[in-house]
Amino acid sequence: MKFIYLEKRTLFILLTISSFLFVSCSENKFLFVFNRTKVKNYQPNKPFVYSNKVIVTGNASKDEKNRLTAELNNYWDDSLKVLKLQKFGVFYTIKNPPVFDSINVIRTAKFMNAYLNSQGYYYAQIKDSVPQKKDTVRDQIRTSVIMKIELGKNITIDSVSYTLTDSLHTSLNDSALQTLAMQQFPSSLLKKGRPYTKQAIGDELDRLVSWFKQKGYYKFSREDIFALVDTTNDKLFRLTLDPFEQAKLIAEADKRRRENPTWKIDIRQRIIKDTSKLRKYYVGNIYYYPETKLSDIPDSLIRKKWVRQTINEKGDLILRDHIGKFKMRPLREHTYLRKDSINGEFNEEGYFKTISTLARIPAWKQVDSRIIQRGYDTLDVHFFLEPAIKQNITYNLETSRNSNDFSSGNLLGLALSTTYTNRNVWKQAVQSNTSLRAGIELNFDTVSSRRNLIQTFQIGLGHSYSFPRLITPKFLKLGRKSDNKRTVLASSASYIERFETYRLRQLTGNLTWDWQKKNNAYSWKPLNIELYKIDTLPLLDTIFKQNPFLRNSFNTGNVIGASFTITKSIISKKNPNNSHLIRLGIDESGLLLPIIPLTVIPDLKNKIYQYIKLEADYKFNQKRRKTELAFHVFSGIGIPLGGQSLPFFKQFSAGGPNSMRAWGLRQLGLGSSKASDTISSNSFRDRFGDMQLETNLEYRFTIANINGFKIGSALFADIGNIWNTRKNLNNPGAEFSIDRLGRDIAVAVGTGLRFDLNYFLIRVDFAYKLKDPGRDAHNGWSSEFRWKERRANNNQTEVRNFGFQLGIGLPF
């Protein structure tokens, strides 16, 4: 009997995993099960293209073969392309398939060979295979076209050189470009021994042109240089009168060419008749027009005689306006072109960086520019900035359900928030936000003896200033060569009361420095102050008696510390559809207490929480035309110091629409502890832990696209839990132990619908508890499908094995 029960459990798990893998794989991988493709509007008894496939073989790496296979699929002749419409992520439909013609196969081979040549594969062999199979049931002649490609040896670079002198010697600076190129030779994208590709050569030419434009060669362009590729062998030019020796040399050269083909690359300058292209230009005056209207013509503004003009001390920055809405400082601080820069050369990179940086400031809606040549080698730059609406008020209505099953839940949250925004405070392009938020949580539980319609009430007021620069002490050299610099000064106050449970008063203030450098975004809060006052009410006191371990998390205390976060985004060079995001964060409070004399603030250590909190987040996305694979890993730990406990508002929680979706909000954990399950279902059962591990996997696909309104779905798996870092005799199984990790981990699988309204996305997910740490039997694994079950405790607590979640946006 035990064997049969275990077999049912294994079969249920295998069926669940198989259903997930079934739709996440391509259609062709399951043809042996049944045919999921339907053909419409085909020509009877005539061969048509049913499928195509590229098979790449050779000595290249697996990643290189996968890259080439994906790229070669873009080079099918139009008459050989198969357009399959995916439905419900499982089924496919082919409409109006083209009639097969062997001439199109020959054309495809030429297209693919040209692409392989551009990638350095000049010795590839392409063979086509066109098996035909007639459907005996219907009048379809389905043709599958297969292109088999043997890559052969890839061409590598033998040497790289620059010849950038003016061949006509019409310029006095005919060797200046050669000197500049040699300065950046170590940064060349072409290296000896690397694979030869036309893309690499094109990137190198672009890099050189960009470098020249940074050094003042404003009119120099990509058309003025080219790459000369030498494929000959020097030994063939050796003089010999012996025809047999000459034939031997040719044979040896051909052998080496096929075994280890190498080419020489020389970057050369074309014959330039326009000498202005070889002239170095310098920055002249910079003009700002911060009150430009949409109807204004830039050329007319340049020629206009302005009455109001603000000129800096050096006379190179000029602000022209009508009524003086803006001061020059935010414009000057975001300008990366100056007369007093190194040698005063016009730097095109700084020019475009100025435009993009000014466009990111909320005070302006749009930024345009003009470059006007003055004299022989001087460039004046004019920036036209259209102001955004200075002030506005927005209203937001929010709703939520705090339940494991929103269709039968008993808590409904409603909140109204109002935000006033001023985008140009003190005429310095500083943005201020003032927000007021009020919300209630309604209880429709008719069973609870403690029924009260308003379960929770909260109100909050916040105000912040965002400065478009880093305001730091002079000794702190922070973000000197960075972008998107911002200083945020924020404060807020809030009051939350949960019926007969607790009252929470909160007052916060912080200073934040944000900046970005290439793909790295940084956020540093050098000062973060959070003052809390918690009043426990009768219901929470009763819960403390049932679960004493909760009492330490609800102690009154304050947070005075700092935090730092770095976020790195990576887009794969080999496959731009693959993106990675890594976030690392540290948050601390009370670390400076040991160096502060206790006589300054008596009993200070007992009023301020002391802890270190670490977080690590990783996301991976692989996007295709109609599908997407998303992977997410999160880990976090809070380490209390000084014998204290981590406050509950800094602890981790699991469950809800964005985390472990088979469980309700904050209803998973801790570990395999059952302490929270023993509490009455009408009591406070939120769960908080010092540590969290979680992994999420989603396969997303489109179901339908109706006039731009997209309906999608997903299959997902959530794996994780939360724990405490310290052992508590009153809550066994709640602390983290590597030996018990397999027992404590929770596993959920599910599916859902996503309604993409362009501006936002509404998500409805259903998840089932495949493994619940609170389940005693079979190490927590589900042996058979059950909607509900009872815990093996004194209360025989009934719990759901599923969860419905309503969310806004993607979960990760």
mmCIF file of C-alpha atoms in Angstrom, residues 478-719:
data_model
loop_
_atom_site.group_PDB
_atom_site.id
_atom_site.type_symbol
_atom_site.label_atom_id
_atom_site.label_comp_id
_atom_site.label_asym_id
_atom_site.label_seq_id
_atom_site.Cartn_x
_atom_site.Cartn_y
_atom_site.Cartn_z
ATOM 1 C CA LEU A 478 32.007 61.091 -6.137
ATOM 2 C CA GLY A 479 30.691 60.416 -9.628
ATOM 3 C CA ARG A 480 33.051 62.795 -11.423
ATOM 4 C CA LYS A 481 32.793 60.951 -14.758
ATOM 5 C CA SER A 482 29.280 59.614 -14.335
ATOM 6 C CA ASP A 483 25.828 60.266 -15.806
ATOM 7 C CA ASN A 484 22.299 60.764 -14.474
ATOM 8 C CA LYS A 485 23.558 62.347 -11.273
ATOM 9 C CA ARG A 486 20.892 63.193 -8.716
ATOM 10 C CA THR A 487 20.587 64.159 -5.056
ATOM 11 C CA VAL A 488 17.306 63.396 -3.307
ATOM 12 C CA LEU A 489 16.325 64.845 0.059
ATOM 13 C CA ALA A 490 13.165 63.171 1.359
ATOM 14 C CA SER A 491 11.040 63.016 4.495
ATOM 15 C CA SER A 492 7.777 61.317 5.389
ATOM 16 C CA ALA A 493 5.396 60.667 8.268
ATOM 17 C CA SER A 494 2.793 57.935 8.535
ATOM 18 C CA TYR A 495 0.306 56.399 10.937
ATOM 19 C CA ILE A 496 -0.984 52.809 10.664
ATOM 20 C CA GLU A 497 -3.530 51.177 12.942
ATOM 21 C CA ARG A 498 -4.546 47.533 12.634
ATOM 22 C CA PHE A 499 -7.748 46.683 14.465
ATOM 23 C CA GLU A 500 -6.978 45.548 18.031
ATOM 24 C CA THR A 501 -3.450 44.517 16.899
ATOM 25 C CA TYR A 502 -1.028 47.445 16.841
ATOM 26 C CA ARG A 503 -0.527 51.137 16.129
ATOM 27 C CA LEU A 504 2.571 52.181 14.214
ATOM 28 C CA ARG A 505 3.832 55.762 13.999
ATOM 29 C CA GLN A 506 6.686 56.436 11.616
ATOM 30 C CA LEU A 507 8.832 59.477 10.836
ATOM 31 C CA THR A 508 11.639 59.158 8.270
ATOM 32 C CA GLY A 509 14.235 61.342 6.602
ATOM 33 C CA ASN A 510 17.083 60.476 4.273
ATOM 34 C CA LEU A 511 19.661 61.836 1.868
ATOM 35 C CA THR A 512 20.305 59.862 -1.322
ATOM 36 C CA TRP A 513 22.966 60.169 -4.021
ATOM 37 C CA ASP A 514 22.182 58.462 -7.332
ATOM 38 C CA TRP A 515 24.504 58.252 -10.318
ATOM 39 C CA GLN A 516 25.230 56.005 -13.266
ATOM 40 C CA LYS A 517 28.443 54.944 -14.975
ATOM 41 C CA LYS A 518 28.112 52.893 -18.149
ATOM 42 C CA ASN A 519 25.951 49.870 -17.239
ATOM 43 C CA ASN A 520 26.273 50.371 -13.488
ATOM 44 C CA ALA A 521 23.730 52.330 -11.448
ATOM 45 C CA TYR A 522 24.646 53.387 -7.906
ATOM 46 C CA SER A 523 22.480 54.560 -5.029
ATOM 47 C CA TRP A 524 24.018 55.637 -1.723
ATOM 48 C CA LYS A 525 22.125 56.830 1.316
ATOM 49 C CA PRO A 526 24.824 58.285 3.567
ATOM 50 C CA LEU A 527 22.173 59.198 6.114
ATOM 51 C CA ASN A 528 18.926 57.352 6.753
ATOM 52 C CA ILE A 529 16.817 58.121 9.820
ATOM 53 C CA GLU A 530 13.669 56.155 10.642
ATOM 54 C CA LEU A 531 11.854 56.799 13.915
ATOM 55 C CA TYR A 532 9.189 54.290 14.959
ATOM 56 C CA LYS A 533 6.711 54.048 17.827
ATOM 57 C CA ILE A 534 4.707 50.824 18.160
ATOM 58 C CA ASP A 535 1.768 50.380 20.505
ATOM 59 C CA THR A 536 0.613 46.793 21.007
ATOM 60 C CA LEU A 537 -3.138 46.235 21.374
ATOM 61 C CA PRO A 538 -5.043 43.363 23.080
ATOM 62 C CA LEU A 539 -5.159 41.025 20.062
ATOM 63 C CA LEU A 540 -1.392 41.228 19.542
ATOM 64 C CA ASP A 541 -0.799 40.614 23.255
ATOM 65 C CA THR A 542 -2.845 37.423 22.916
ATOM 66 C CA ILE A 543 -0.764 36.382 19.892
ATOM 67 C CA PHE A 544 2.421 36.973 21.880
ATOM 68 C CA LYS A 545 1.196 34.444 24.426
ATOM 69 C CA GLN A 546 0.644 31.900 21.650
ATOM 70 C CA ASN A 547 3.884 32.779 19.816
ATOM 71 C CA PRO A 548 6.380 34.452 22.174
ATOM 72 C CA PHE A 549 9.015 34.586 19.404
ATOM 73 C CA LEU A 550 7.045 37.406 17.741
ATOM 74 C CA ARG A 551 7.466 39.772 20.704
ATOM 75 C CA ASN A 552 11.079 40.706 19.918
ATOM 76 C CA SER A 553 10.182 41.777 16.381
ATOM 77 C CA PHE A 554 7.636 44.312 17.664
ATOM 78 C CA ASN A 555 9.898 46.197 20.045
ATOM 79 C CA THR A 556 9.903 49.970 19.686
ATOM 80 C CA GLY A 557 13.132 51.295 18.222
ATOM 81 C CA ASN A 558 14.694 53.622 15.679
ATOM 82 C CA VAL A 559 16.967 53.244 12.663
ATOM 83 C CA ILE A 560 19.932 55.545 12.082
ATOM 84 C CA GLY A 561 22.317 54.299 9.454
ATOM 85 C CA ALA A 562 23.202 54.171 5.781
ATOM 86 C CA SER A 563 22.668 51.977 2.736
ATOM 87 C CA PHE A 564 24.351 51.363 -0.607
ATOM 88 C CA THR A 565 23.045 49.621 -3.740
ATOM 89 C CA ILE A 566 24.715 48.823 -7.058
ATOM 90 C CA THR A 567 22.753 47.554 -10.058
ATOM 91 C CA LYS A 568 24.488 46.214 -13.156
ATOM 92 C CA SER A 569 22.650 45.493 -16.404
ATOM 93 C CA ILE A 570 24.259 43.342 -19.092
ATOM 94 C CA ILE A 571 23.090 42.624 -22.632
ATOM 95 C CA SER A 572 24.813 39.646 -24.196
ATOM 96 C CA LYS A 573 27.046 40.596 -27.116
ATOM 97 C CA LYS A 574 26.650 37.187 -28.718
ATOM 98 C CA ASN A 575 22.874 37.200 -28.329
ATOM 99 C CA PRO A 576 21.236 40.626 -27.772
ATOM 100 C CA ASN A 577 17.984 38.874 -26.824
ATOM 101 C CA ASN A 578 19.622 37.694 -23.599
ATOM 102 C CA SER A 579 19.807 40.232 -20.780
ATOM 103 C CA HIS A 580 21.117 39.991 -17.230
ATOM 104 C CA LEU A 581 20.525 42.239 -14.208
ATOM 105 C CA ILE A 582 22.505 41.996 -10.980
ATOM 106 C CA ARG A 583 21.673 44.008 -7.858
ATOM 107 C CA LEU A 584 23.715 44.025 -4.643
ATOM 108 C CA GLY A 585 22.697 45.991 -1.585
ATOM 109 C CA ILE A 586 23.781 46.606 2.001
ATOM 110 C CA ASP A 587 21.770 48.353 4.696
ATOM 111 C CA GLU A 588 22.981 49.082 8.222
ATOM 112 C CA SER A 589 21.871 50.771 11.383
ATOM 113 C CA GLY A 590 23.712 51.566 14.576
ATOM 114 C CA LEU A 591 27.227 50.686 13.409
ATOM 115 C CA LEU A 592 28.524 54.098 14.555
ATOM 116 C CA LEU A 593 27.153 53.697 18.073
ATOM 117 C CA PRO A 594 30.390 52.301 19.548
ATOM 118 C CA ILE A 595 32.293 55.504 18.692
ATOM 119 C CA ILE A 596 29.599 57.830 20.092
ATOM 120 C CA PRO A 597 30.018 58.619 23.797
ATOM 121 C CA LEU A 598 26.975 57.481 25.744
ATOM 122 C CA THR A 599 27.005 60.780 27.611
ATOM 123 C CA VAL A 600 25.863 62.515 24.415
ATOM 124 C CA ILE A 601 22.563 60.632 24.266
ATOM 125 C CA PRO A 602 21.867 58.546 27.374
ATOM 126 C CA ASP A 603 20.715 54.971 26.850
ATOM 127 C CA LEU A 604 21.269 55.396 23.096
ATOM 128 C CA LYS A 605 21.997 51.731 22.399
ATOM 129 C CA ASN A 606 18.596 50.691 23.702
ATOM 130 C CA LYS A 607 16.761 53.121 21.400
ATOM 131 C CA ILE A 608 18.439 52.392 18.065
ATOM 132 C CA TYR A 609 18.356 49.104 16.214
ATOM 133 C CA GLN A 610 21.746 47.652 15.363
ATOM 134 C CA TYR A 611 21.906 45.367 12.349
ATOM 135 C CA ILE A 612 23.463 44.686 8.950
ATOM 136 C CA LYS A 613 21.221 43.640 6.076
ATOM 137 C CA LEU A 614 22.596 42.160 2.835
ATOM 138 C CA GLU A 615 20.688 41.473 -0.386
ATOM 139 C CA ALA A 616 21.608 39.958 -3.765
ATOM 140 C CA ASP A 617 19.286 39.832 -6.755
ATOM 141 C CA TYR A 618 19.822 38.279 -10.200
ATOM 142 C CA LYS A 619 17.484 38.327 -13.210
ATOM 143 C CA PHE A 620 17.868 36.702 -16.614
ATOM 144 C CA ASN A 621 15.584 37.260 -19.603
ATOM 145 C CA GLN A 622 15.698 35.541 -22.968
ATOM 146 C CA LYS A 623 13.275 37.166 -25.391
ATOM 147 C CA ARG A 624 12.034 35.695 -28.618
ATOM 148 C CA ARG A 625 9.466 36.911 -31.111
ATOM 149 C CA LYS A 626 6.438 35.732 -29.150
ATOM 150 C CA THR A 627 7.898 33.980 -26.120
ATOM 151 C CA GLU A 628 10.165 34.849 -23.239
ATOM 152 C CA LEU A 629 12.066 32.829 -20.658
ATOM 153 C CA ALA A 630 12.639 34.616 -17.344
ATOM 154 C CA PHE A 631 14.742 33.452 -14.409
ATOM 155 C CA HIS A 632 15.116 35.148 -11.023
ATOM 156 C CA VAL A 633 17.183 34.432 -7.907
ATOM 157 C CA PHE A 634 16.998 36.405 -4.658
ATOM 158 C CA SER A 635 18.883 35.978 -1.409
ATOM 159 C CA GLY A 636 18.915 38.185 1.643
ATOM 160 C CA ILE A 637 19.980 38.073 5.257
ATOM 161 C CA GLY A 638 19.630 40.435 8.177
ATOM 162 C CA ILE A 639 22.154 40.087 10.991
ATOM 163 C CA PRO A 640 21.061 41.675 14.295
ATOM 164 C CA LEU A 641 23.856 43.043 16.464
ATOM 165 C CA GLY A 642 24.285 43.841 20.118
ATOM 166 C CA GLY A 643 21.972 41.048 21.278
ATOM 167 C CA GLN A 644 18.982 42.687 19.593
ATOM 168 C CA SER A 645 16.485 41.245 17.125
ATOM 169 C CA LEU A 646 15.801 42.462 13.603
ATOM 170 C CA PRO A 647 12.723 44.753 13.531
ATOM 171 C CA PHE A 648 9.800 43.296 11.603
ATOM 172 C CA PHE A 649 9.735 46.223 9.134
ATOM 173 C CA LYS A 650 13.294 45.270 8.078
ATOM 174 C CA GLN A 651 12.683 41.519 7.944
ATOM 175 C CA PHE A 652 11.861 39.429 4.883
ATOM 176 C CA SER A 653 8.515 37.925 3.932
ATOM 177 C CA ALA A 654 7.347 35.485 1.251
ATOM 178 C CA GLY A 655 4.056 34.947 -0.529
ATOM 179 C CA GLY A 656 1.760 37.194 -2.496
ATOM 180 C CA PRO A 657 1.522 38.254 -6.149
ATOM 181 C CA ASN A 658 5.303 38.698 -6.602
ATOM 182 C CA SER A 659 6.766 35.976 -4.384
ATOM 183 C CA MET A 660 5.824 32.312 -3.873
ATOM 184 C CA ARG A 661 2.418 32.761 -5.466
ATOM 185 C CA ALA A 662 0.758 29.653 -4.014
ATOM 186 C CA TRP A 663 0.851 31.331 -0.596
ATOM 187 C CA GLY A 664 -0.917 34.480 0.529
ATOM 188 C CA LEU A 665 0.898 37.697 1.327
ATOM 189 C CA ARG A 666 3.405 37.051 4.154
ATOM 190 C CA GLN A 667 1.926 33.553 4.728
ATOM 191 C CA LEU A 668 4.945 31.296 4.026
ATOM 192 C CA GLY A 669 7.477 30.168 6.605
ATOM 193 C CA LEU A 670 9.345 30.271 8.753
ATOM 194 C CA GLY A 671 11.255 27.231 7.556
ATOM 195 C CA SER A 672 9.180 24.156 8.391
ATOM 196 C CA SER A 673 7.799 25.692 11.586
ATOM 197 C CA LYS A 674 4.099 25.183 12.274
ATOM 198 C CA ALA A 675 3.809 27.832 14.974
ATOM 199 C CA SER A 676 1.858 30.240 12.777
ATOM 200 C CA ASP A 677 -0.518 27.457 11.699
ATOM 201 C CA THR A 678 -1.525 26.866 15.326
ATOM 202 C CA ILE A 679 -2.876 30.412 15.609
ATOM 203 C CA SER A 680 -6.561 30.943 15.141
ATOM 204 C CA SER A 681 -7.397 31.762 11.525
ATOM 205 C CA ASN A 682 -8.914 35.046 12.712
ATOM 206 C CA SER A 683 -5.667 36.221 14.317
ATOM 207 C CA PHE A 684 -2.600 38.047 13.093
ATOM 208 C CA ARG A 685 -0.653 35.436 11.099
ATOM 209 C CA ASP A 686 1.860 37.492 9.131
ATOM 210 C CA ARG A 687 5.306 35.871 9.063
ATOM 211 C CA PHE A 688 8.662 37.661 8.998
ATOM 212 C CA GLY A 689 12.159 36.196 8.898
ATOM 213 C CA ASP A 690 15.810 37.245 9.106
ATOM 214 C CA MET A 691 16.764 35.379 5.936
ATOM 215 C CA GLN A 692 15.235 34.577 2.547
ATOM 216 C CA LEU A 693 16.159 32.394 -0.430
ATOM 217 C CA GLU A 694 13.963 32.329 -3.522
ATOM 218 C CA THR A 695 14.151 31.252 -7.159
ATOM 219 C CA ASN A 696 11.532 31.869 -9.832
ATOM 220 C CA LEU A 697 11.278 30.525 -13.378
ATOM 221 C CA GLU A 698 8.705 31.681 -15.937
ATOM 222 C CA TYR A 699 7.985 30.761 -19.539
ATOM 223 C CA ARG A 700 5.879 33.582 -21.025
ATOM 224 C CA PHE A 701 4.019 33.429 -24.317
ATOM 225 C CA THR A 702 1.406 35.352 -26.279
ATOM 226 C CA ILE A 703 -2.093 33.944 -26.684
ATOM 227 C CA ALA A 704 -3.701 36.650 -28.815
ATOM 228 C CA ASN A 705 -3.058 40.154 -30.101
ATOM 229 C CA ILE A 706 -6.269 42.078 -30.769
ATOM 230 C CA ASN A 707 -5.593 45.515 -32.253
ATOM 231 C CA GLY A 708 -2.578 46.074 -30.046
ATOM 232 C CA PHE A 709 -4.262 44.618 -26.951
ATOM 233 C CA LYS A 710 -2.104 41.652 -25.995
ATOM 234 C CA ILE A 711 -3.308 38.685 -24.009
ATOM 235 C CA GLY A 712 -0.526 36.505 -22.724
ATOM 236 C CA SER A 713 0.038 33.630 -20.375
ATOM 237 C CA ALA A 714 2.858 31.985 -18.483
ATOM 238 C CA LEU A 715 3.909 28.773 -16.825
ATOM 239 C CA PHE A 716 5.975 29.305 -13.715
ATOM 240 C CA ALA A 717 7.673 27.658 -10.774
ATOM 241 C CA ASP A 718 8.482 29.337 -7.437
ATOM 242 C CA ILE A 719 10.999 27.836 -5.021
#
